[in-house]
XYZ file of C-alpha atoms in Angstrom:
368
model
C -0.027 -0.011 0.029
C 1.396 3.398 -0.910
C 1.710 6.136 1.664
C -0.060 8.469 -0.852
C -3.371 6.697 -0.208
C -3.197 7.335 3.390
C -2.179 11.024 2.996
C -5.368 11.417 1.011
C -7.330 10.384 3.887
C -5.728 13.121 6.017
C -7.335 15.949 3.925
C -9.779 16.654 6.706
C -12.026 19.529 7.305
C -12.106 19.866 10.807
C -12.781 20.591 14.251
C -14.739 20.227 17.318
C -16.595 22.033 19.897
C -16.940 25.769 19.740
C -14.791 27.428 22.397
C -16.715 30.654 22.480
C -20.121 31.390 23.716
C -21.087 33.189 20.497
C -21.003 30.603 17.606
C -19.991 31.872 14.184
C -20.495 29.962 10.876
C -17.024 28.402 10.984
C -17.720 26.992 14.525
C -21.056 25.607 13.180
C -19.401 24.141 10.182
C -16.923 22.278 12.499
C -19.626 21.146 14.961
C -21.727 19.765 12.050
C -18.727 17.981 10.494
C -17.856 16.359 13.752
C -21.421 15.113 14.010
C -21.525 13.985 10.484
C -24.454 16.205 9.566
C -24.007 16.354 5.828
C -27.140 18.154 4.959
C -26.527 20.859 7.481
C -22.990 21.313 6.114
C -24.361 21.425 2.593
C -26.823 24.163 3.455
C -24.190 26.415 4.855
C -21.522 26.195 2.237
C -21.213 28.385 -0.941
C -21.694 26.929 -4.364
C -18.015 27.267 -5.160
C -16.794 25.890 -1.799
C -13.238 24.642 -1.824
C -11.201 22.517 0.599
C -7.400 22.566 0.134
C -4.491 20.639 1.792
C -1.208 22.340 1.433
C 0.640 19.172 2.598
C -0.457 17.289 -0.548
C -1.331 20.116 -3.012
C -4.842 18.611 -3.073
C -7.979 20.630 -3.665
C -11.520 19.366 -3.344
C -14.471 21.113 -4.866
C -17.883 21.084 -3.251
C -19.045 17.956 -5.145
C -15.980 15.890 -4.325
C -16.049 16.959 -0.694
C -19.542 15.908 -0.137
C -19.740 12.938 -2.522
C -16.460 11.213 -1.497
C -14.412 12.773 1.295
C -17.196 13.341 3.873
C -18.418 9.638 3.880
C -14.914 8.359 4.277
C -14.418 10.604 7.323
C -17.605 9.217 8.926
C -16.364 5.679 8.279
C -13.061 6.294 9.757
C -14.663 8.163 12.749
C -12.586 11.284 11.927
C -13.031 14.173 14.373
C -10.960 17.125 15.458
C -10.204 18.571 18.875
C -9.809 22.408 18.832
C -6.700 23.353 20.698
C -6.507 27.071 20.001
C -8.721 29.457 18.052
C -8.660 33.043 16.764
C -11.401 34.700 14.924
C -11.627 37.685 12.619
C -14.663 39.116 10.723
C -14.711 36.598 7.916
C -11.845 34.168 8.961
C -11.448 31.737 11.818
C -8.029 30.044 12.447
C -7.703 26.949 14.539
C -4.955 24.620 15.784
C -6.588 21.209 15.850
C -5.744 17.605 16.614
C -7.060 14.924 14.251
C -8.364 11.880 15.987
C -9.508 8.823 13.946
C -9.831 5.027 14.218
C -7.275 4.745 11.310
C -4.466 6.493 13.374
C -5.574 4.764 16.535
C -5.324 1.160 15.181
C -2.078 1.974 13.382
C -0.795 3.298 16.777
C 0.312 6.536 15.026
C 0.285 9.778 17.161
C -2.571 11.894 16.391
C -1.419 14.785 14.094
C -1.933 18.522 14.537
C -3.026 20.933 11.786
C -3.348 24.674 11.282
C -6.824 25.078 9.775
C -8.410 28.211 8.364
C -12.136 28.680 7.437
C -13.238 31.683 5.518
C -16.818 32.791 5.178
C -18.817 34.987 2.719
C -22.084 36.426 3.793
C -22.456 33.914 6.617
C -21.628 30.898 4.528
C -18.443 28.841 4.485
C -16.499 29.475 1.313
C -13.059 27.801 1.793
C -11.208 25.529 4.269
C -7.402 25.366 4.148
C -5.341 22.807 6.068
C -1.709 23.137 6.674
C 0.702 21.001 8.720
C 1.383 22.116 12.357
C 4.475 21.620 14.404
C 5.395 17.903 14.645
C 3.868 16.923 11.265
C 7.193 15.446 10.101
C 7.232 13.096 13.063
C 3.678 12.001 12.398
C 4.516 11.345 8.724
C 7.540 9.245 9.691
C 5.370 7.215 12.175
C 2.631 6.791 9.547
C 5.109 5.437 7.103
C 6.560 2.922 9.599
C 3.102 1.938 10.738
C 1.752 1.360 7.179
C 4.983 -0.671 6.260
C 4.418 -2.978 9.244
C 0.653 -3.336 8.416
C 1.431 -4.022 4.727
C 3.893 -6.752 5.770
C 1.366 -8.336 8.036
C -1.290 -8.237 5.217
C 1.086 -9.760 2.722
C 1.755 -12.674 5.167
C -1.868 -13.304 6.214
C -3.962 -12.018 3.389
C -1.740 -12.153 0.168
C -4.779 -12.260 -2.082
C -5.979 -8.699 -0.836
C -4.843 -5.711 -2.646
C -5.626 -2.840 -0.301
C -4.848 -0.224 -2.979
C -7.977 -1.427 -4.888
C -10.289 -1.063 -1.773
C -12.290 2.135 -2.370
C -14.357 1.603 0.847
C -12.475 2.315 4.038
C -14.619 -0.306 6.068
C -12.552 -3.383 5.056
C -9.336 -1.535 5.841
C -10.701 -0.850 9.340
C -11.575 -4.570 9.738
C -8.142 -5.690 8.713
C -6.541 -3.142 11.137
C -8.724 -4.437 13.855
C -7.565 -8.009 13.012
C -3.935 -6.685 12.851
C -4.092 -5.200 16.373
C -5.780 -8.296 17.901
C -3.043 -10.521 16.305
C -0.368 -8.509 17.985
C -2.059 -8.961 21.418
C -2.423 -5.211 21.755
C -5.174 -3.881 24.146
C -7.273 -1.246 22.425
C -7.318 0.583 25.818
C -3.587 0.865 25.556
C -3.823 2.746 22.307
C -4.524 6.425 21.854
C -8.015 7.434 23.088
C -10.361 10.110 21.726
C -10.472 13.146 23.861
C -13.989 13.219 25.536
C -14.563 16.692 24.550
C -14.889 15.653 20.927
C -17.973 13.515 21.817
C -16.725 10.491 19.986
C -18.341 7.089 20.987
C -15.734 4.393 21.612
C -16.866 1.550 19.286
C -14.276 -0.848 20.685
C -12.539 -1.049 23.990
C -10.805 -3.531 26.317
C -11.722 -1.911 29.650
C -13.248 -4.204 32.079
C -16.460 -2.305 32.969
C -20.221 -2.849 32.695
C -20.604 -0.340 29.883
C -17.772 -1.856 27.948
C -19.285 -5.279 28.353
C -22.265 -3.977 26.407
C -20.092 -2.530 23.615
C -19.728 -4.351 20.324
C -16.492 -6.385 19.897
C -15.580 -8.574 16.893
C -15.953 -12.177 18.067
C -14.788 -13.908 14.851
C -17.538 -16.528 15.299
C -18.726 -17.278 11.849
C -17.178 -17.510 8.310
C -18.575 -15.701 5.291
C -20.153 -19.011 4.094
C -21.747 -19.572 7.453
C -23.042 -16.160 7.743
C -24.692 -16.111 4.265
C -26.366 -19.438 5.142
C -28.406 -17.774 7.821
C -31.959 -16.790 7.025
C -33.055 -14.540 5.365
C -29.761 -14.103 3.455
C -29.946 -17.732 2.265
C -33.392 -17.185 0.659
C -32.844 -13.714 -0.845
C -32.146 -13.258 -4.523
C -31.294 -9.588 -3.915
C -30.747 -7.374 -0.905
C -31.230 -3.625 -0.863
C -30.641 -0.757 1.363
C -33.495 1.852 1.157
C -34.794 5.006 2.605
C -38.553 5.609 2.817
C -41.169 7.572 4.694
C -43.911 6.203 6.772
C -46.796 8.129 8.429
C -46.655 5.692 11.354
C -43.628 7.416 12.952
C -42.682 4.705 15.574
C -41.488 1.191 14.676
C -42.535 -2.011 16.439
C -39.690 -4.266 17.510
C -41.619 -7.044 15.558
C -43.950 -5.889 12.766
C -47.631 -6.170 13.507
C -48.395 -5.720 9.822
C -46.030 -5.672 6.926
C -44.565 -2.158 6.461
C -42.689 -2.885 3.243
C -44.517 -5.000 0.636
C -43.175 -3.271 -2.590
C -39.932 -1.657 -3.537
C -41.835 1.321 -4.965
C -41.923 2.597 -1.389
C -38.151 3.408 -1.723
C -37.161 7.065 -1.949
C -33.530 6.004 -2.550
C -32.100 2.495 -2.832
C -28.796 0.551 -3.353
C -28.535 -3.077 -4.219
C -25.668 -4.851 -2.331
C -22.962 -6.706 -3.984
C -21.038 -9.798 -2.599
C -18.596 -7.608 -0.843
C -21.325 -5.407 0.659
C -23.192 -8.585 1.890
C -20.036 -9.995 3.427
C -19.620 -6.706 5.385
C -23.225 -6.495 6.508
C -23.411 -10.208 7.642
C -20.107 -9.548 9.532
C -21.727 -6.624 11.387
C -24.829 -8.708 12.057
C -23.368 -11.994 13.299
C -19.686 -11.467 14.244
C -20.167 -8.328 16.406
C -21.563 -8.987 19.859
C -21.114 -8.461 23.551
C -17.875 -8.905 25.297
C -20.182 -10.336 28.002
C -23.771 -10.901 27.290
C -25.942 -8.001 28.723
C -29.284 -6.567 28.245
C -29.439 -3.234 26.411
C -32.085 -0.707 27.521
C -32.602 2.021 24.991
C -34.152 5.380 25.965
C -37.293 6.269 23.976
C -36.972 9.392 21.737
C -39.181 11.052 19.257
C -39.133 9.682 15.780
C -39.642 11.254 12.303
C -41.431 9.730 9.389
C -38.157 9.238 7.624
C -36.808 5.636 7.906
C -34.278 3.242 6.479
C -34.403 -0.403 5.838
C -32.575 -3.556 4.713
C -34.911 -5.238 2.308
C -34.669 -8.997 1.337
C -36.242 -9.639 -2.153
C -37.390 -12.911 -3.623
C -37.062 -14.183 -7.178
C -40.264 -12.234 -8.062
C -38.693 -9.048 -6.985
C -40.996 -8.787 -4.100
C -39.806 -8.067 -0.443
C -40.340 -11.100 1.810
C -38.447 -9.842 4.917
C -36.904 -6.579 6.056
C -35.258 -4.840 8.983
C -36.433 -1.166 9.336
C -34.540 1.443 11.238
C -35.172 4.963 12.537
C -31.679 6.296 13.037
C -32.924 9.637 14.398
C -34.622 7.893 17.393
C -32.740 4.617 17.540
C -35.565 2.289 16.740
C -35.623 -0.937 14.842
C -38.305 -3.182 13.457
C -37.989 -6.834 12.246
C -40.595 -8.017 9.774
C -41.004 -11.318 11.579
C -39.585 -13.237 14.451
C -37.627 -15.340 12.004
C -35.335 -12.471 11.277
C -32.406 -11.494 13.545
C -29.228 -9.334 13.324
C -27.390 -11.105 16.126
C -26.711 -9.754 19.553
C -28.066 -6.288 20.298
C -24.716 -4.788 21.563
C -25.001 -1.014 22.032
C -22.888 0.182 19.081
C -24.271 -2.212 16.413
C -26.781 0.337 15.075
C -23.919 2.852 14.845
C -22.179 0.404 12.550
C -25.238 -0.016 10.418
C -25.762 3.790 10.254
C -22.286 4.264 9.017
C -22.814 1.398 6.482
C -25.894 3.015 4.980
C -24.056 6.420 4.714
C -21.070 4.615 2.953
C -23.506 3.279 0.400
C -24.905 6.613 -0.408
C -28.346 6.219 1.237
C -29.869 9.141 3.226
C -30.360 8.344 6.907
C -32.049 11.595 8.056
C -34.922 13.707 6.516
C -33.709 16.373 4.118
C -33.608 19.838 5.517
C -35.573 22.302 3.317
C -33.371 24.512 1.118
C -32.985 28.117 2.062
C -35.444 30.463 0.152
């Protein structure tokens, strides 16, 4: 794997919690970025928005930033901690620390960046990222870390060409396996700063809350996972978004909610690689120790998502519906399961939907 690939992932727009009581557009942009609120970001950027990274001479226009870059950042759990901030009328300058699962699993020290956000009439027009002090040390660590990871991949998965993987999900999966094979405790690696509000998806701490978190159990092979119902009966599998006037979901459907694919507002058919990843989330992620998860009831919107299993007549015969905005789920029948209900599994599914280009929240009306 070439270092250039990883440097492209560093092109991050950035930051964290506003440090002043009065929020300006730049602070809001950074807050929305760290919460992965794409539509809110889109509404507050100019039509000719640009993001530039001076360390790689890379420039992203608005389309590439939202179409490609943003989704990868969400998958990699990229967030930024504001260390220092100065604000002028139409310009905010930050010193930030980039925190991501990618750097954490490679055991590379989180890098620092100087980031400048300029605004025009209250909208973000440009974001510029330049290396801060210590960047050369970070680059050397990154090169060493990727070389070690590459060597491990060549030994254990010689058939996998990481440079051809366009989805960061498999890379994170291999990195987790790499860390586990080395006997490294995740709790011994760098931790996200609590001020960024990042959920720890994986941890080795011996606590009640950690026991409820999802860990990869390596229980089932790909063939075993696809033999489970309803995967074994489905001719096609789709991710969709749809609206439903009955805002709340039943854990088990009282009446079928999805009977025709025409209900979909957006959809994406899964290929073999996608199904492998989805079944891995379903059946190989579970509790460190078996616990019951109690989820707080929240208000739901009409907007929902679903994983739909379609028969040879192109008719849905089972589904799993989700309301990500209120953390509810509905199984079309008691025959359908997605494995243990560990408390971050739905976060994995949320990122999976986003990575496939499916909207997971209702669209915010455009400004007049």
